[in-house]
PDB file of C-alpha atoms in Angstrom:
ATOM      1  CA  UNK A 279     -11.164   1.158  17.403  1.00  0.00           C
ATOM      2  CA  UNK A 280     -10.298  -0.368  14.524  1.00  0.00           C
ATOM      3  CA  UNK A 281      -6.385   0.302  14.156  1.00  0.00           C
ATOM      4  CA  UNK A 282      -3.798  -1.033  16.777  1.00  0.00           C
ATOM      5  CA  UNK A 283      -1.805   0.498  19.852  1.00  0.00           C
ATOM      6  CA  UNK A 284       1.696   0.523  19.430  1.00  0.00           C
ATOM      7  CA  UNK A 285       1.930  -2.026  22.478  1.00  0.00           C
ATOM      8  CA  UNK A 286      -0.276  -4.187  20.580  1.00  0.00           C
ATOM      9  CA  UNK A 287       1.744  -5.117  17.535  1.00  0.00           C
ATOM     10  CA  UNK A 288       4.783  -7.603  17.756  1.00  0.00           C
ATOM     11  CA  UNK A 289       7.443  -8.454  15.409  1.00  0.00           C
ATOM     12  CA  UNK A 290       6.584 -10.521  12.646  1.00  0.00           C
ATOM     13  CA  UNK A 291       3.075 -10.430  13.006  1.00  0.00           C
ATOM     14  CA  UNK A 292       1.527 -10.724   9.601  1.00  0.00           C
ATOM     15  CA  UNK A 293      -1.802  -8.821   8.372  1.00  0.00           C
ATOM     16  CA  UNK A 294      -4.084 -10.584   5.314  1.00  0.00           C
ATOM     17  CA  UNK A 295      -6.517  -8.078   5.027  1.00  0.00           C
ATOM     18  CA  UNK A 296      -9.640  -9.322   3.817  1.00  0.00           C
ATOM     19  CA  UNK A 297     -10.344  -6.762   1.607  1.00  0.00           C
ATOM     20  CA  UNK A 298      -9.568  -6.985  -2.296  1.00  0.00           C
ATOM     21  CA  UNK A 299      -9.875  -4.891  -4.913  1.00  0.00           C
ATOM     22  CA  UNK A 300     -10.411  -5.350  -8.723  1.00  0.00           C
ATOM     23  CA  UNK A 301      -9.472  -2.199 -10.792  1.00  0.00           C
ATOM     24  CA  UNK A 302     -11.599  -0.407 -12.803  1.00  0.00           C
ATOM     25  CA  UNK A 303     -10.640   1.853 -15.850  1.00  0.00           C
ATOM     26  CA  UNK A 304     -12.182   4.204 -14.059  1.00  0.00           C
ATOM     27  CA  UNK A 305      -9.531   4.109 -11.520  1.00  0.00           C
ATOM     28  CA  UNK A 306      -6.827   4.075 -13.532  1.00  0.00           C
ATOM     29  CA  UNK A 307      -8.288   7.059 -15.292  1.00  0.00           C
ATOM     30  CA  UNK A 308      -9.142   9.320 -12.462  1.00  0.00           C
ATOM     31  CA  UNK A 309      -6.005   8.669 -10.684  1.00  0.00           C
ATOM     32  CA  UNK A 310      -3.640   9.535 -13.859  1.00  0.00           C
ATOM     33  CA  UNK A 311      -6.079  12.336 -15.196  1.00  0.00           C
ATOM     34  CA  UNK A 312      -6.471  14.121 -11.497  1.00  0.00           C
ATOM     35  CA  UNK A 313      -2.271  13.752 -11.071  1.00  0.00           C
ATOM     36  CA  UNK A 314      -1.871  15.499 -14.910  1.00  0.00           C
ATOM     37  CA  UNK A 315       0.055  12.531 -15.593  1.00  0.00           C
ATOM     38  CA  UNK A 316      -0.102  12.939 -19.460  1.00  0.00           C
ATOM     39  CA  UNK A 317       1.574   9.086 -20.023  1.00  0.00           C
ATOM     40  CA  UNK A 318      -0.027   7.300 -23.121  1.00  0.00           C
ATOM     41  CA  UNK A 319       0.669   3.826 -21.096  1.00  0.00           C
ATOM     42  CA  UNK A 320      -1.988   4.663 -18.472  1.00  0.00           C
ATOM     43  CA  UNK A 321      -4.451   6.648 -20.752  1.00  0.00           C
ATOM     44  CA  UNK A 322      -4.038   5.612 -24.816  1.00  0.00           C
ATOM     45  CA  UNK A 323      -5.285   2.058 -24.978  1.00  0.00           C
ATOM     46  CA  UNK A 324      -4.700   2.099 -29.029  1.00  0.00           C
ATOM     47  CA  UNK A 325      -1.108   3.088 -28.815  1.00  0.00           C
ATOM     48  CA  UNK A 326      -0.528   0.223 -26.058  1.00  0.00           C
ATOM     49  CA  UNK A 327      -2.185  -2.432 -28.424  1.00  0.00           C
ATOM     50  CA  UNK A 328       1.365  -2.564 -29.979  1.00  0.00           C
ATOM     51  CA  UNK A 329       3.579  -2.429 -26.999  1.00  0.00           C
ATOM     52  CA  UNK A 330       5.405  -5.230 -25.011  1.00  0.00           C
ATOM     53  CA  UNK A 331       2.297  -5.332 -22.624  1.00  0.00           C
ATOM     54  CA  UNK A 332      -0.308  -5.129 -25.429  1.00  0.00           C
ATOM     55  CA  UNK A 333      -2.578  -2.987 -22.803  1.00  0.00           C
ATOM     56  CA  UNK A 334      -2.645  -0.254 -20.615  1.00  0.00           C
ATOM     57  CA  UNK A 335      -1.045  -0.144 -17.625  1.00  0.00           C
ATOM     58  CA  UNK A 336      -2.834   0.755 -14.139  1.00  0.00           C
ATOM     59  CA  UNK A 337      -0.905   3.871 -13.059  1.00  0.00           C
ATOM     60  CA  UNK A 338       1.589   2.280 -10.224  1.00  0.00           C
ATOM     61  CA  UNK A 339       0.538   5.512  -7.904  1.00  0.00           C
ATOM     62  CA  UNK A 340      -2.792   3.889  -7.747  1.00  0.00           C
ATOM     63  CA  UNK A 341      -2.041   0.739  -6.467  1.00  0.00           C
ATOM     64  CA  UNK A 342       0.874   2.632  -3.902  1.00  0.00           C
ATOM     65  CA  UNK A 343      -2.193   4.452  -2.843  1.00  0.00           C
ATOM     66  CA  UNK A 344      -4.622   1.278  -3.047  1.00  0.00           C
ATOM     67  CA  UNK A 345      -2.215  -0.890  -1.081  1.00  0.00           C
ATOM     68  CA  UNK A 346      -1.736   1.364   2.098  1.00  0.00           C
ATOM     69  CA  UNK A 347      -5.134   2.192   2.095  1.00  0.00           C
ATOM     70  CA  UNK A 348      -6.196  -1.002   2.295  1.00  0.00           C
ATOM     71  CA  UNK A 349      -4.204  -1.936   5.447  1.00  0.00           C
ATOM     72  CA  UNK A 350      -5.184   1.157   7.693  1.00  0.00           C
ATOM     73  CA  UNK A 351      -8.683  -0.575   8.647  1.00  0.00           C
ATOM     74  CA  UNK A 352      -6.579  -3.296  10.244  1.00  0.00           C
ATOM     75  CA  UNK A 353      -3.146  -1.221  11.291  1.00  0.00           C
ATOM     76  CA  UNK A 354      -3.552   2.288  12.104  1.00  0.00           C
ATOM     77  CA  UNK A 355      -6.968   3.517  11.794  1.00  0.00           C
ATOM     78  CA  UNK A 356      -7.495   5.947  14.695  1.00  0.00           C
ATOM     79  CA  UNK A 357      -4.118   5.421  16.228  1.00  0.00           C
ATOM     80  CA  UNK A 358      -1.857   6.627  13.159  1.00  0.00           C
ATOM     81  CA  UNK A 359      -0.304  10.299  14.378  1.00  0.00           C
ATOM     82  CA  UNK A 360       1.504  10.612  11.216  1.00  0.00           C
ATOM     83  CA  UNK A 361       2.720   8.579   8.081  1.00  0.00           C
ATOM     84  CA  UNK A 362       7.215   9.176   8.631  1.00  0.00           C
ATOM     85  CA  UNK A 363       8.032   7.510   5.201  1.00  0.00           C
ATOM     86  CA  UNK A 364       7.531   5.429   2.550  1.00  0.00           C
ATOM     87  CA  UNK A 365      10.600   2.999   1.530  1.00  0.00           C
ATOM     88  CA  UNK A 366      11.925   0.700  -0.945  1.00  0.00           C
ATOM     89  CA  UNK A 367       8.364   0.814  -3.213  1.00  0.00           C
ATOM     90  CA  UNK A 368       8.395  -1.678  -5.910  1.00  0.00           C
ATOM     91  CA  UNK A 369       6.384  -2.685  -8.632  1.00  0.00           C
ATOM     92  CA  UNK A 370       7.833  -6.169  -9.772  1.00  0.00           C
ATOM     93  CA  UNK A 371       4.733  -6.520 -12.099  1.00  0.00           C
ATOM     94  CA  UNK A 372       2.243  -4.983 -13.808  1.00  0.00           C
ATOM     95  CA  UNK A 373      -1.745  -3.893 -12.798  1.00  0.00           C
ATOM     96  CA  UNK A 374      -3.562  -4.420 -15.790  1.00  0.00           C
ATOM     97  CA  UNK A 375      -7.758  -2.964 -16.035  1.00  0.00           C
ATOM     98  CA  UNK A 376      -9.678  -6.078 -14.263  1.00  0.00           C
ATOM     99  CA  UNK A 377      -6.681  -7.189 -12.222  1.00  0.00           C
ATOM    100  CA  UNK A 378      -8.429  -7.992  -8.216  1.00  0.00           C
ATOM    101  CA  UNK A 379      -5.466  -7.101  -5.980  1.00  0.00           C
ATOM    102  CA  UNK A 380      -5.505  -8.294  -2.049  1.00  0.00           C
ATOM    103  CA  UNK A 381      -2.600  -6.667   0.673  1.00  0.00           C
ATOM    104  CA  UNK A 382      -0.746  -9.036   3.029  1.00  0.00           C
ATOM    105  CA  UNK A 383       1.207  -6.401   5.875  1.00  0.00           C
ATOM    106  CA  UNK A 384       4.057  -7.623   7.809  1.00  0.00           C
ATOM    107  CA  UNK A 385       5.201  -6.083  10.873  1.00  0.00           C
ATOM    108  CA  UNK A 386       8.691  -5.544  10.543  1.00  0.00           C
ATOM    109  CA  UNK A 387      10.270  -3.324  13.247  1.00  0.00           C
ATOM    110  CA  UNK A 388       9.398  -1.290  16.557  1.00  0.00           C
ATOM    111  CA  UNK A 389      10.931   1.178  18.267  1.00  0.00           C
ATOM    112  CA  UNK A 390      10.397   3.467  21.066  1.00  0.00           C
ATOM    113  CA  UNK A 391      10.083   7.501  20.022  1.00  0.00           C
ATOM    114  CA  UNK A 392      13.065   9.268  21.401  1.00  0.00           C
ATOM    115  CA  UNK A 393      10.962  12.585  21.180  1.00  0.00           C
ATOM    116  CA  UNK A 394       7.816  11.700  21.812  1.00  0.00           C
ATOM    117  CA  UNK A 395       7.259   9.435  24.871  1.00  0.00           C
ATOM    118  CA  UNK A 396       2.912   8.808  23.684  1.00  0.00           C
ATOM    119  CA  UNK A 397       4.175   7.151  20.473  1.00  0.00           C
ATOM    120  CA  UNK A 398       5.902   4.643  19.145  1.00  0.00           C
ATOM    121  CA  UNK A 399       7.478   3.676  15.625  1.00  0.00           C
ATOM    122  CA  UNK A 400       5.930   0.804  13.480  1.00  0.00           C
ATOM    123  CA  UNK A 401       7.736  -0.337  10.340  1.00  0.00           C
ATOM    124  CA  UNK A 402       5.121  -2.293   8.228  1.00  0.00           C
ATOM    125  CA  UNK A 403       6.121  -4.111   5.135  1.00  0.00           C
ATOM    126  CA  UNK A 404       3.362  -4.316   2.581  1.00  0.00           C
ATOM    127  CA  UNK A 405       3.122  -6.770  -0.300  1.00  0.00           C
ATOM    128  CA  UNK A 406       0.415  -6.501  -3.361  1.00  0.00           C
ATOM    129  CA  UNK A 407      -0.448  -9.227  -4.511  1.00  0.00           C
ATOM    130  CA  UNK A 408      -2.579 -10.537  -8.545  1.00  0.00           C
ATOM    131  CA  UNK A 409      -5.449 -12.738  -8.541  1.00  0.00           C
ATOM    132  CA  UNK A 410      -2.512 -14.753 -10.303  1.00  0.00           C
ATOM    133  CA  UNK A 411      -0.631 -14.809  -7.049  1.00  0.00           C
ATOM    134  CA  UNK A 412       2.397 -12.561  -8.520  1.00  0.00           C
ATOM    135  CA  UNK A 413       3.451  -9.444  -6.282  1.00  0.00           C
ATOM    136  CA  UNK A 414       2.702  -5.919  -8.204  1.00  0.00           C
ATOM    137  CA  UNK A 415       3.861  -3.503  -5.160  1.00  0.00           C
ATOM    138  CA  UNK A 416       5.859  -3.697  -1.979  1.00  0.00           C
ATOM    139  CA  UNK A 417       7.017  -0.930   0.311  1.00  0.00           C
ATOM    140  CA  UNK A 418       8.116   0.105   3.944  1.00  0.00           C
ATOM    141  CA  UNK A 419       6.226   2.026   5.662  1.00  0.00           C
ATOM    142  CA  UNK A 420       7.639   3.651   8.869  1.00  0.00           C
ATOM    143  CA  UNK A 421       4.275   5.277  11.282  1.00  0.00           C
ATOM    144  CA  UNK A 422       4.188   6.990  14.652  1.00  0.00           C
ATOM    145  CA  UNK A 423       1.551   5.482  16.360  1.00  0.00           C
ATOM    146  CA  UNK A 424       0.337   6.677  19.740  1.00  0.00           C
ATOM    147  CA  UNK A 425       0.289   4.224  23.027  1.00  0.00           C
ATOM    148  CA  UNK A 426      -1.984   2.498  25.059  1.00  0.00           C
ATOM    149  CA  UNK A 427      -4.185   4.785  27.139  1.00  0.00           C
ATOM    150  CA  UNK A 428      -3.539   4.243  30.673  1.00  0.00           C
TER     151      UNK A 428
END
């Protein structure tokens, strides 16, 4: 099993996943086109040409989406019950076509369920990071993850 036990993660604890990901325009495309987001920033590269950024800008949904997905394989995969909530997202800079983006998790709380005594809470903090070093997206994330088997 890929993904962790609640007993098995510990305060602190910091995830580099090894896997990075450079973004295509398909990406950015499909993501904004399948979401009707109608936003000339993420779709009209002529119009950009003459803004501050001189480009279009990687929808920020996509790299949410890209930056938990990329820490399950490590975290949760197979012992995730549900995601509780996403918190504090940020996008301090922005994903440009051709940017390679790599995750780093932190874990950041844990907690006993009060409802459910087979789970337990995990509060992650991810971080996004550039191939330039500079953090695009951060978040919480707060997951119910089951126990240990006996």
């Amino acid at each position: 099993m890929a993904g962790l036990y609640f007993e098995e993660f510990v305060v602190g604890q910091v995830f580099e996943h090894a896997i990075r990901r450079t973004v295509t325009e398909t990406d950015n495309v499909l993501l904004t086109t399948l979401t009707h987001n109608p936003a000339a920033l993420h779709l009209d590269a002529e119009s950009m040409k003459d803004s501050q950024f001189g480009q279009v800008l990687v929808n920020s949904c996509f790299t949410f989406s890209l930056m938990v997905g990329v820490s399950v394989g490590d975290t949760t995969m197979a012992t995730a019950v549900a995601n509780l909530g996403m918190d504090e997202v940020r996008f301090p800079n922005p994903v440009f076509v051709g940017d390679t983006l790599n995750v780093v998790t932190e874990i950041l709380e844990l907690r006993e369920s009060k409802s459910r005594p087979d789970n337990g809470i995990v509060v992650m903090g991810h971080r996004t990071f550039n191939q330039h070093g500079k953090v695009v997206a951060e978040c919480k994330r707060v997951a119910l993850m089951l126990r240990k088997p006996e």
